Short mmCIF file of C-alpha atoms in Angstrom, two decimals:
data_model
loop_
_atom_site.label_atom_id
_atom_site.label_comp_id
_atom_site.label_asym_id
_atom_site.label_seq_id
_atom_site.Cartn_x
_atom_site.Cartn_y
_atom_site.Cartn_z
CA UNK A 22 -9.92 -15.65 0.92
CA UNK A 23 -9.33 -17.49 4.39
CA UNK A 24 -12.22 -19.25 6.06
CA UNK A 25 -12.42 -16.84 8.66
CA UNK A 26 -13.31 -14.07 5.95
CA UNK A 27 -15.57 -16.01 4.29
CA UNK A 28 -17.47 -17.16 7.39
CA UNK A 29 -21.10 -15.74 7.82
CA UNK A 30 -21.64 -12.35 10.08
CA UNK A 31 -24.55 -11.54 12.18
CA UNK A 32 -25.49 -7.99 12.67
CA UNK A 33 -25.76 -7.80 16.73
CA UNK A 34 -25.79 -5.90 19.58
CA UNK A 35 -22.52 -6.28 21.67
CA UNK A 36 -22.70 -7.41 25.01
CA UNK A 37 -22.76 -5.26 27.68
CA UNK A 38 -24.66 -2.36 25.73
CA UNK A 39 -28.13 -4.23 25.98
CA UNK A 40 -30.52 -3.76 29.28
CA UNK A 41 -30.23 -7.60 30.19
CA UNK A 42 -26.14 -6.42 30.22
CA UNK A 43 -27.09 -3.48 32.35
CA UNK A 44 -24.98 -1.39 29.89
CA UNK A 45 -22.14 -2.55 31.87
CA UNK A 46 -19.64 -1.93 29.12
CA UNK A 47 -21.50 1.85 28.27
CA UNK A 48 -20.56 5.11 31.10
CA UNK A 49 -22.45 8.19 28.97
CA UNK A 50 -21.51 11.37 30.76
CA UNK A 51 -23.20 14.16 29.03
CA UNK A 52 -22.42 17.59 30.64
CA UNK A 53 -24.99 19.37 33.14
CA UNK A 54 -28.20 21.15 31.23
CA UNK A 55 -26.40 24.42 32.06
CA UNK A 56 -23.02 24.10 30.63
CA UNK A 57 -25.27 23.67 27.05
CA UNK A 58 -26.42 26.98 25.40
CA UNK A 59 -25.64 28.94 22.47
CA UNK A 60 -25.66 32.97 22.82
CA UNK A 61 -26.14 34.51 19.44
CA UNK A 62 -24.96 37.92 21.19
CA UNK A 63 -22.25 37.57 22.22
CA UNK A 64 -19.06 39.48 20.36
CA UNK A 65 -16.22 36.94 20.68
CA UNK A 66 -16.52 33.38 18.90
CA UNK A 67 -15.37 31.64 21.93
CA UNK A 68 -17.89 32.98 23.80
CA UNK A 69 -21.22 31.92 21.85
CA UNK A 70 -21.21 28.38 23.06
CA UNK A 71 -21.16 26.59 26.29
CA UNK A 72 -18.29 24.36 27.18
CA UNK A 73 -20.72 20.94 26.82
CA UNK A 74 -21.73 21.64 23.13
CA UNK A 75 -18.75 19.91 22.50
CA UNK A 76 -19.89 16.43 23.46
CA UNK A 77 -21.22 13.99 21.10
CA UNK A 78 -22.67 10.50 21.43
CA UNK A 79 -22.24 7.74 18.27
CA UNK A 80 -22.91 4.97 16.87
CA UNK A 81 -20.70 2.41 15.55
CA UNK A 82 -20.14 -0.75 13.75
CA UNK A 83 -17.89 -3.49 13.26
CA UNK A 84 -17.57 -4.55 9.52
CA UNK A 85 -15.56 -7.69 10.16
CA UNK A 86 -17.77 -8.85 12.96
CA UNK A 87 -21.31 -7.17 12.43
CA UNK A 88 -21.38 -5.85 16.02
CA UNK A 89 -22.96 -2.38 17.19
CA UNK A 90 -22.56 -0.56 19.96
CA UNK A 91 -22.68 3.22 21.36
CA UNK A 92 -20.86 5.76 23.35
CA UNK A 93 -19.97 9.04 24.05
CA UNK A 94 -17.01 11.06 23.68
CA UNK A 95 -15.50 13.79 27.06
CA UNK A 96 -17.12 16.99 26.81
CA UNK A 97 -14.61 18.47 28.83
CA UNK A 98 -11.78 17.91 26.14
CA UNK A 99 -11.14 20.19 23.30
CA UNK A 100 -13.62 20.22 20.67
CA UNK A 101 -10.51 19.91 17.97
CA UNK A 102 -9.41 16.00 16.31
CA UNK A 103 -12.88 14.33 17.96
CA UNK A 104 -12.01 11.70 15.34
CA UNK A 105 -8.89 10.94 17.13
CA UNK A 106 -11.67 9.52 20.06
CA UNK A 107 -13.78 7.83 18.33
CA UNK A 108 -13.50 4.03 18.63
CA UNK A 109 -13.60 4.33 14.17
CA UNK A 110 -13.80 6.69 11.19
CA UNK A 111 -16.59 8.42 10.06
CA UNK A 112 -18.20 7.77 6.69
CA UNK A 113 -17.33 11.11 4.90
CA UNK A 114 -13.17 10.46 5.80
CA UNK A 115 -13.54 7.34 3.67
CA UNK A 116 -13.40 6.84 -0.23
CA UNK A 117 -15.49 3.99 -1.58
CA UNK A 118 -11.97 1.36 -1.56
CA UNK A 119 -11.17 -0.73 0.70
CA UNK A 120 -11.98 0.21 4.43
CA UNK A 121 -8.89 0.49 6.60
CA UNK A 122 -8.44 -1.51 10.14
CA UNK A 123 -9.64 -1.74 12.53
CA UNK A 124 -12.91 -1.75 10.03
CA UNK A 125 -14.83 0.04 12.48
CA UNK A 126 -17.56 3.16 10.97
CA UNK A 127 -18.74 5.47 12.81
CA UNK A 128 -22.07 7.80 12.78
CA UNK A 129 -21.98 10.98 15.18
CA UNK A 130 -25.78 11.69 16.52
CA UNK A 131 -27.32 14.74 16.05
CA UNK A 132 -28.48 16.42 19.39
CA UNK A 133 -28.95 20.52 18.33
CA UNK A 134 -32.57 21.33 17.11
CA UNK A 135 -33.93 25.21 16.88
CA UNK A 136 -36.90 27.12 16.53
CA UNK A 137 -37.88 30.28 16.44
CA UNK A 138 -39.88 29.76 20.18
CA UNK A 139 -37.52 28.04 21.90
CA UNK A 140 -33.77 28.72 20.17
CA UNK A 141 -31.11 26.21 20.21
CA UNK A 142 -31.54 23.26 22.21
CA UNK A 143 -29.50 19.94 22.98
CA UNK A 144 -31.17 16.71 23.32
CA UNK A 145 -28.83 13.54 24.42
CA UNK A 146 -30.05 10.31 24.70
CA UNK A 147 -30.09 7.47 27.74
CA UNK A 148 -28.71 4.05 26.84
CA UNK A 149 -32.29 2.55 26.55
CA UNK A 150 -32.66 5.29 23.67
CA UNK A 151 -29.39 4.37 22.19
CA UNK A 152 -29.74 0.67 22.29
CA UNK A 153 -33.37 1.37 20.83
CA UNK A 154 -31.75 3.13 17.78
CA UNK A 155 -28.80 0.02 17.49
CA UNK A 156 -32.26 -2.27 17.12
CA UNK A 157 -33.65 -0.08 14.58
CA UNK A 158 -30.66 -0.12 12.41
CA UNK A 159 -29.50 -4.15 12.89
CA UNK A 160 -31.65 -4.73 9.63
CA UNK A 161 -29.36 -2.37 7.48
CA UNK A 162 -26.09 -3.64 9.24
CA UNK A 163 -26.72 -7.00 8.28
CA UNK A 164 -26.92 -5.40 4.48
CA UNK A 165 -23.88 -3.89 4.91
CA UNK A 166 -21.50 -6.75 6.31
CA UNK A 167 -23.24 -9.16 3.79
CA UNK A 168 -22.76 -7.26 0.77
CA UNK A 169 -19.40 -5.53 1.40
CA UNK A 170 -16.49 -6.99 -0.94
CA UNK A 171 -13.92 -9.08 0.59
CA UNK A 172 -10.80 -9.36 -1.08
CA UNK A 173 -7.85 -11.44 -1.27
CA UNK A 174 -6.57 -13.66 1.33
CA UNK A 175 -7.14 -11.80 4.73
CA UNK A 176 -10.71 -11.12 3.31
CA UNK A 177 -9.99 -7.25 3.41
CA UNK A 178 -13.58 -5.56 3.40
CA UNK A 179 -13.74 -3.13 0.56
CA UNK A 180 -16.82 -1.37 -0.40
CA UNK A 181 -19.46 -2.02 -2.69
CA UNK A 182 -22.34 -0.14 -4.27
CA UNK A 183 -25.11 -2.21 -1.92
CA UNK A 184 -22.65 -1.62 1.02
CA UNK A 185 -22.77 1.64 0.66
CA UNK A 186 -25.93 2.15 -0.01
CA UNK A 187 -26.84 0.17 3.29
CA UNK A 188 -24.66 2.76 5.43
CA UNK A 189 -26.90 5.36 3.95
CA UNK A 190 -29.94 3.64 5.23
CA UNK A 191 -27.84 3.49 8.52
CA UNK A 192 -27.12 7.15 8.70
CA UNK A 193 -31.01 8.18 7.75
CA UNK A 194 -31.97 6.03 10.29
CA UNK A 195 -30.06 7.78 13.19
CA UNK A 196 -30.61 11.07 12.10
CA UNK A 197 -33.21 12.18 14.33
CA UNK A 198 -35.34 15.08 13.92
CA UNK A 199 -37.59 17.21 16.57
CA UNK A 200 -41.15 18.15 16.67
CA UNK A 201 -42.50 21.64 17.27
CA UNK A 202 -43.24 20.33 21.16
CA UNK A 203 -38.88 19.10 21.37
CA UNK A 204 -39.72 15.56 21.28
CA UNK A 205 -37.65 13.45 19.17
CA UNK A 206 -38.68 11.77 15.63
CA UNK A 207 -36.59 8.85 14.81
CA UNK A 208 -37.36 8.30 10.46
CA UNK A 209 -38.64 4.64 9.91
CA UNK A 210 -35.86 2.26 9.18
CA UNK A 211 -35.28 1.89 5.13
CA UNK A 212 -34.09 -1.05 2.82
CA UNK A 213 -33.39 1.73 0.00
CA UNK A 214 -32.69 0.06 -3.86
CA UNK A 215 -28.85 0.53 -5.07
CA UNK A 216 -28.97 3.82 -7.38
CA UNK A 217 -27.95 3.71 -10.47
CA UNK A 218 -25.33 6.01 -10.87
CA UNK A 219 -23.90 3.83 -8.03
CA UNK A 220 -21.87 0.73 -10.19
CA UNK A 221 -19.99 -2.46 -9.75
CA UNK A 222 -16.71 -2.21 -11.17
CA UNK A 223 -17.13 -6.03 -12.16
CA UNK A 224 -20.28 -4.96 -13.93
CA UNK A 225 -18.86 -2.15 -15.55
CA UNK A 226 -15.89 -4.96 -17.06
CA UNK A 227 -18.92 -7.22 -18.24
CA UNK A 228 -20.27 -4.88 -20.29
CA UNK A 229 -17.07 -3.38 -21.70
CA UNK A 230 -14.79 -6.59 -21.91
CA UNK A 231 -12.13 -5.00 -24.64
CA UNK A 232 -11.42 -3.00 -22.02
CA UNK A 233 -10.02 -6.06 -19.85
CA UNK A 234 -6.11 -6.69 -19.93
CA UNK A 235 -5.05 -10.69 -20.19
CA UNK A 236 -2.29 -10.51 -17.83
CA UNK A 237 -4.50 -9.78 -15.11
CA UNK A 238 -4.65 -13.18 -15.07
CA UNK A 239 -1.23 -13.64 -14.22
CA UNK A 240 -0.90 -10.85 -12.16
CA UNK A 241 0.07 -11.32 -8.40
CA UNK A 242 -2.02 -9.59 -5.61
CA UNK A 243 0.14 -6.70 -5.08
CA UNK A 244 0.14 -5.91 -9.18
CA UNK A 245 -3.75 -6.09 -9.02
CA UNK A 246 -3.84 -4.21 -5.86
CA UNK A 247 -1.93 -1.15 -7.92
CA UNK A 248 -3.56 -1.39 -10.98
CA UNK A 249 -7.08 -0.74 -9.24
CA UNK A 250 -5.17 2.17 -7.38
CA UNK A 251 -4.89 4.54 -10.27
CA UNK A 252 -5.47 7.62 -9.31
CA UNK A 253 -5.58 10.43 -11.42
CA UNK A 254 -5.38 14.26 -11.09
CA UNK A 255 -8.59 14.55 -12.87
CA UNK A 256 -11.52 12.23 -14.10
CA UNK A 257 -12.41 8.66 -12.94
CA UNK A 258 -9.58 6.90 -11.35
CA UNK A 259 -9.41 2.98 -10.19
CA UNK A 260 -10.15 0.31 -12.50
CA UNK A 261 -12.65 1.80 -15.17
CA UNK A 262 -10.85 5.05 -15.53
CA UNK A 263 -7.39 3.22 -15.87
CA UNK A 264 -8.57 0.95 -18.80
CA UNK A 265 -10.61 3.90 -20.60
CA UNK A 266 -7.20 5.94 -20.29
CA UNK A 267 -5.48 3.20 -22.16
CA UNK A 268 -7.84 2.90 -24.22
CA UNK A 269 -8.57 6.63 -24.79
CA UNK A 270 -12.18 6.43 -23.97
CA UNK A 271 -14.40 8.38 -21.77
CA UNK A 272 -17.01 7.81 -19.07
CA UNK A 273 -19.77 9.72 -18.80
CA UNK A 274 -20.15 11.55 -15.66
CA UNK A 275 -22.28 11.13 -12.49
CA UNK A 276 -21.19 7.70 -11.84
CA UNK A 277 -19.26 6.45 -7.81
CA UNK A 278 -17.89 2.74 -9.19
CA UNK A 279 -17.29 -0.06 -6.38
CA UNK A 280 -15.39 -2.99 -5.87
CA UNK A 281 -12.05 -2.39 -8.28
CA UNK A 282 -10.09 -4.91 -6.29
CA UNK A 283 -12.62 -7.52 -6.08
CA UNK A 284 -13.56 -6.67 -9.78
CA UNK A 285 -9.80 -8.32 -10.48
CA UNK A 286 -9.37 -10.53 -8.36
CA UNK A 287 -12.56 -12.19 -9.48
CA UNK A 288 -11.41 -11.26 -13.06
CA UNK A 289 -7.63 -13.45 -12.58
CA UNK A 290 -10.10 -16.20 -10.69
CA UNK A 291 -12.66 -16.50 -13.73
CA UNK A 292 -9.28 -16.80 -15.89
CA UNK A 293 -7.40 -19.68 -13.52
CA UNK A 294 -10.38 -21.51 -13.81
CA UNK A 295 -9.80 -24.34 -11.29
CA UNK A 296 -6.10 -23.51 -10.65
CA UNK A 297 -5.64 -21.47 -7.82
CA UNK A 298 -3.50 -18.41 -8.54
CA UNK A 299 -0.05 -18.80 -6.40
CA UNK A 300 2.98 -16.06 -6.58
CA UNK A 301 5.64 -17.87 -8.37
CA UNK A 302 8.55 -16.21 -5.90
CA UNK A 303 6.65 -18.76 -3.05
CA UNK A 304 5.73 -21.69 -5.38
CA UNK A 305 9.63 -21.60 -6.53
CA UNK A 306 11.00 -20.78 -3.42
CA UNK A 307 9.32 -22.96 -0.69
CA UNK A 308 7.50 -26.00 -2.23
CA UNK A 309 9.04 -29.23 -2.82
CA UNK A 310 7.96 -29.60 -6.66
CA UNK A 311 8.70 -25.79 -7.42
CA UNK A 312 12.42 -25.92 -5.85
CA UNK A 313 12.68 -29.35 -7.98
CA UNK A 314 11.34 -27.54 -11.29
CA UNK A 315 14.08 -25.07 -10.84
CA UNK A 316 16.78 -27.46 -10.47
CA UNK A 317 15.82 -29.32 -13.28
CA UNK A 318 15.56 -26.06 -15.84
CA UNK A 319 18.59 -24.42 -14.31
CA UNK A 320 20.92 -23.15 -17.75
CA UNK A 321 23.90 -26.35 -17.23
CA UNK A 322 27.10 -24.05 -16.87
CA UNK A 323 25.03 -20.29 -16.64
CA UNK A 324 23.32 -18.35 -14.86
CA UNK A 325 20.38 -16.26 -15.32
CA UNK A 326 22.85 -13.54 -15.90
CA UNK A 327 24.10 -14.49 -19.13
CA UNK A 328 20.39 -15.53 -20.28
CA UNK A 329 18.65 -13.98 -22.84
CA UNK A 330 15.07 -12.85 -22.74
CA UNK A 331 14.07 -15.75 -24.92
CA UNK A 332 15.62 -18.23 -23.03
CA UNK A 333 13.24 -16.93 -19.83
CA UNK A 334 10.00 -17.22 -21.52
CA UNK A 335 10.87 -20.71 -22.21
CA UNK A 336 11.78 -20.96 -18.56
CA UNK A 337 8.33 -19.15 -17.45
CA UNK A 338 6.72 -21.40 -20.06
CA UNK A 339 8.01 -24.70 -18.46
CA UNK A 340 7.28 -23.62 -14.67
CA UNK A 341 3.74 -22.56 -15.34
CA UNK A 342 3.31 -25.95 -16.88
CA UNK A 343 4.93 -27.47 -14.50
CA UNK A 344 2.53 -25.68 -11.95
CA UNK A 345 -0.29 -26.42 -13.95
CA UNK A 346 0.53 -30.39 -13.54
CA UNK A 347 -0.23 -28.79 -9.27
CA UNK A 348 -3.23 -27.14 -10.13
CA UNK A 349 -2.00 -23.89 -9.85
CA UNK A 350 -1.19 -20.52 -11.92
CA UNK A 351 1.64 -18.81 -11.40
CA UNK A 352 1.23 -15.05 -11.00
CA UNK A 353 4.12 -12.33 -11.41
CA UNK A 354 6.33 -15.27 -12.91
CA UNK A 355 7.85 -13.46 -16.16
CA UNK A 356 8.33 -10.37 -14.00
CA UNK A 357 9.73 -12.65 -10.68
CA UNK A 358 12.26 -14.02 -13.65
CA UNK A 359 13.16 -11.02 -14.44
CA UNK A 360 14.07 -9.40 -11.46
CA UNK A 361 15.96 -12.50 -10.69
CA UNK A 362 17.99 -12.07 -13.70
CA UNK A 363 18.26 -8.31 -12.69
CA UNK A 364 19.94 -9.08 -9.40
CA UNK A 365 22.59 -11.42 -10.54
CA UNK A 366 23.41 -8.84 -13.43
CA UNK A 367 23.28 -6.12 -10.80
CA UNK A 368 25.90 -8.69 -8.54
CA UNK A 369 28.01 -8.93 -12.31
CA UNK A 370 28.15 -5.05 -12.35
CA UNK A 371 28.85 -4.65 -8.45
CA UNK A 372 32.23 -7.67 -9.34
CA UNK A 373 33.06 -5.44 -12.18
CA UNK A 374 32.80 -2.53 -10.56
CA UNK A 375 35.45 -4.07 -7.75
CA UNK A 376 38.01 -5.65 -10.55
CA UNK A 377 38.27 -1.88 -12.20
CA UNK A 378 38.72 -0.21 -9.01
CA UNK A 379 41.33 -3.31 -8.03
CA UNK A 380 42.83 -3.04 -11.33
CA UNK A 381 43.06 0.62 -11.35
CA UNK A 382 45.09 0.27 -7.62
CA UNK A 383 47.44 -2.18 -8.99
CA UNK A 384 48.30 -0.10 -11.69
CA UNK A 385 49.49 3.07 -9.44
CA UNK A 386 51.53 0.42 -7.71
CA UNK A 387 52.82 -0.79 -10.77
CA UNK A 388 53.85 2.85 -12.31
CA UNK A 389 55.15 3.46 -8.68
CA UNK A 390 57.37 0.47 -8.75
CA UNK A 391 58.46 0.76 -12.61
CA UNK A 392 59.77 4.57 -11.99
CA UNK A 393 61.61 3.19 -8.68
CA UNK A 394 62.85 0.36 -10.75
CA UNK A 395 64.46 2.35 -13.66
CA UNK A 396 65.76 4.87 -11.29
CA UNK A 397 67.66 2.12 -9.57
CA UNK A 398 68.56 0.78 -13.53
CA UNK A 399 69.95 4.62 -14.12
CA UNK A 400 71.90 4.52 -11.21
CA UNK A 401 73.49 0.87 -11.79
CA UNK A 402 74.38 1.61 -15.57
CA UNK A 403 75.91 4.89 -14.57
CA UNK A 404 78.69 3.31 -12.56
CA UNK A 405 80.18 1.36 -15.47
CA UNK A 406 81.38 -1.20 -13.55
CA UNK A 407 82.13 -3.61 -16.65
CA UNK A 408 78.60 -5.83 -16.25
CA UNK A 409 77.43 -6.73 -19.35
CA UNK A 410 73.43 -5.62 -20.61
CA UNK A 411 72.31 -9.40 -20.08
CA UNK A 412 73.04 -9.00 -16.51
CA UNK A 413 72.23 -5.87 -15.87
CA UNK A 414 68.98 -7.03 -17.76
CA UNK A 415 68.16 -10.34 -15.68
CA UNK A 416 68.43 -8.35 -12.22
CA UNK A 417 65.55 -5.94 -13.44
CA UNK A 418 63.48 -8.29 -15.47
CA UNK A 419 63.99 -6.07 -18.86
CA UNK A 420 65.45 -7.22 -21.89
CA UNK A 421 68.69 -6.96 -22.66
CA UNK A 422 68.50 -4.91 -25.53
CA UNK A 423 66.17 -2.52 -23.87
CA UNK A 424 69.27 -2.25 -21.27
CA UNK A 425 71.41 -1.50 -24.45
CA UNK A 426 69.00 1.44 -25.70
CA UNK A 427 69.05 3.10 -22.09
CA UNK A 428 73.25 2.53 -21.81
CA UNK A 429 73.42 4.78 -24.99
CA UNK A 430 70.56 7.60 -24.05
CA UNK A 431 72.64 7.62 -20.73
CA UNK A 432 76.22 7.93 -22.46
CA UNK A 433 74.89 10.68 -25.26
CA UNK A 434 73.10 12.59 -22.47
CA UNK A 435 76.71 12.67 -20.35
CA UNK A 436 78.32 13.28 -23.45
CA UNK A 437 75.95 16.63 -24.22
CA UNK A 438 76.20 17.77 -20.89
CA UNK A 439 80.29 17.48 -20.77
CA UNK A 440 81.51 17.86 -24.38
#
């Protein structure tokens, strides 16, 4: 995790949505009182609403930052993709992983209400409303940026099960309702207690640690990263339901686990101890004392190619010591080894490949050049002019009594074909 992740966040109102701002940075345009109305009677679909029931007004808020502001979206654009204008995603698009850039939730307001006196109404609310409901909820923001996970070195946010909890305080909160006279009811504010069917994956490894795979301590990010992916077609997926599926257990229903990412990572950290987990491709690659730990292991007169896989765990052996020595663990090294002895056999097959075809060329040119050749040795012995086999022999590279073999086919074919 950077510094910049792990700094602290304040839940806060941006500037410019606040009356000492003058909600310079907030234009709500809510459509005239007339374009609003619902008509129960009428036959056609597109006919039962008014073009401004389309508009909305939200609520949103910055995970990375803890700011909140509001706004409003065009009534006068089509009603379809209104997530396509919203400055973030809605709750209900998201699963409970890790929460994709720009980080930004959003909460649409409610603004119908209906009775039996008065119908369907709209109610939309001024900026001194809005920034009244971003004060109410600050409490429950500051839940959710504290407790979300952040994971790995960017400090990705990535849900957890008092996160999400928090963000259903948020969403009570600005879920207004309406009295019998129209007037709106805002619910008191709520600190609820994490459910239980709600659970940490990192609990759920602490009470089930057969479960828990050793080489997630060597892993690299991008192995952890996929492991806590699992997805299934059916049943729990992520980190809980991977390990009971290798372990052919089950999990009892009812349960929404959080945090599989963070659940590793803090797994491989608990396991390092005080080295700091480091990819062995970048240790290797672009330090001083990892380039110099290769150069001093390289196989004298080999390469990886012709190494065996005993000789590379010795190798992986010798550069995690060697790391150790740095205070660091390197992750992904017996697999980094092994690619790297994959690519120079794959460069052995590709030269191969070449000689065969090369080879295979300069063989045509050789059966095109012998068949020339002994034409030209027919056409010499048939003129009998007295030269000996030796020299008949040294002009066409054969030996002579090969020459001598070919002089008599030649005479007992003449002699069969003119008795």
């Amino acid at each position: 995790m950077t510094a910049a992740a792990d700094m602290p966040r304040k839940a806060h109102i941006l500037t410019g949505y606040r009356p000492e701002d003058g909600f310079v940075a907030v234009e709500l345009n809510p459509p005239p009182a007339e374009y609003v109305w619902r008509d129960e009677d009428a036959e056609q679909e597109e006919e039962r609403y008014g073009p401004g029931v389309g508009y909305h007004q939200w609520l949103a808020v910055d995970v990375h930052s803890g700011a909140v502001w509001f706004g409003d979206v065009d009534w006068r654009a089509a009603r379809e993709h209104i997530e396509s204008r919203l400055p973030g995603v809605p709750r209900r698009a998201l699963g409970d992983g890790t929460l994709p850039e720009p980080g930004i939730l959003v909460h649409l307001l409610t603004h119908l209400s209906h009775d039996e006196e008065r119908g369907y109404s709209w109610r939309f609310f001024t900026a001194k409303e809005l920034h009244a409901l971003a004060s109410r909820v600050l409490p429950s923001v500051q839940r959710l940026v504290s407790s979300l996970h952040r994971v790995g070195p960017a400090g990705e946010p990535e849900w957890s099960a008092e996160a999400a909890t928090a963000w259903d305080d948020i969403e009570q909160a600005a879920t207004c309702a309406f009295d019998p006279s129209g007037a709106v009811v805002w619910p008191r504010p709520r600190i609820s207690p994490v459910p239980a069917w709600r659970v940490e994956v990192g609990a759920f490894l602490a009470s089930n640690p057969d479960l828990c795979d050793p080489a997630w301590g060597t892993a690299t990010d991008a192995e952890l990263d996929a492991y806590a992916d699992y997805r299934p077609d059916s049943g729990y997926g992520g980190v809980p339901g991977r390990t009971c599926s290798t372990a052919d257990r089950q999990i009892a229903g009812g349960f929404t686990f959080y945090g599989d990412r963070a659940a590793l990572y803090a797994w491989r950290a608990e396991a390092c101890g005080d080295c700091t987990p480091t990819e062995a491709r970048t240790w290797l690659e672009t330090t001083e004392a990892g380039r110099g730990t290769w150069e001093a292991a390289k196989p004298p007169g080999a390469t990886l190619a012709d190494v065996p896989d005993c000789v590379l765990a010795a190798l992986a052996e010798r550069f995690q010591n060697a790391a150790h020595e740095e205070g660091l663990v390197l992750t992904g090294l017996p697999a980094y080894l092994r690619q790297l002895r994959a690519d120079e056999r794959a460069g052995v097959d590709q030269q191969l490949a070449f000689e065969g075809e090369e080879v295979e060329r300069l063989e045509g040119v050789l059966r095109d050049f012998r068949a020339a050749r002994n034409r030209t040795v027919t056409r010499v012995l048939a003129w009998a002019d007295g030269r000996s086999d030796e020299e008949i022999a040294r002009l066409a590279s054969l030996s002579h009594d090969c020459v001598r073999d070919w002089r008599a086919r030649l005479t007992d074919e003449q002699d069969t074909v003119f008795p």
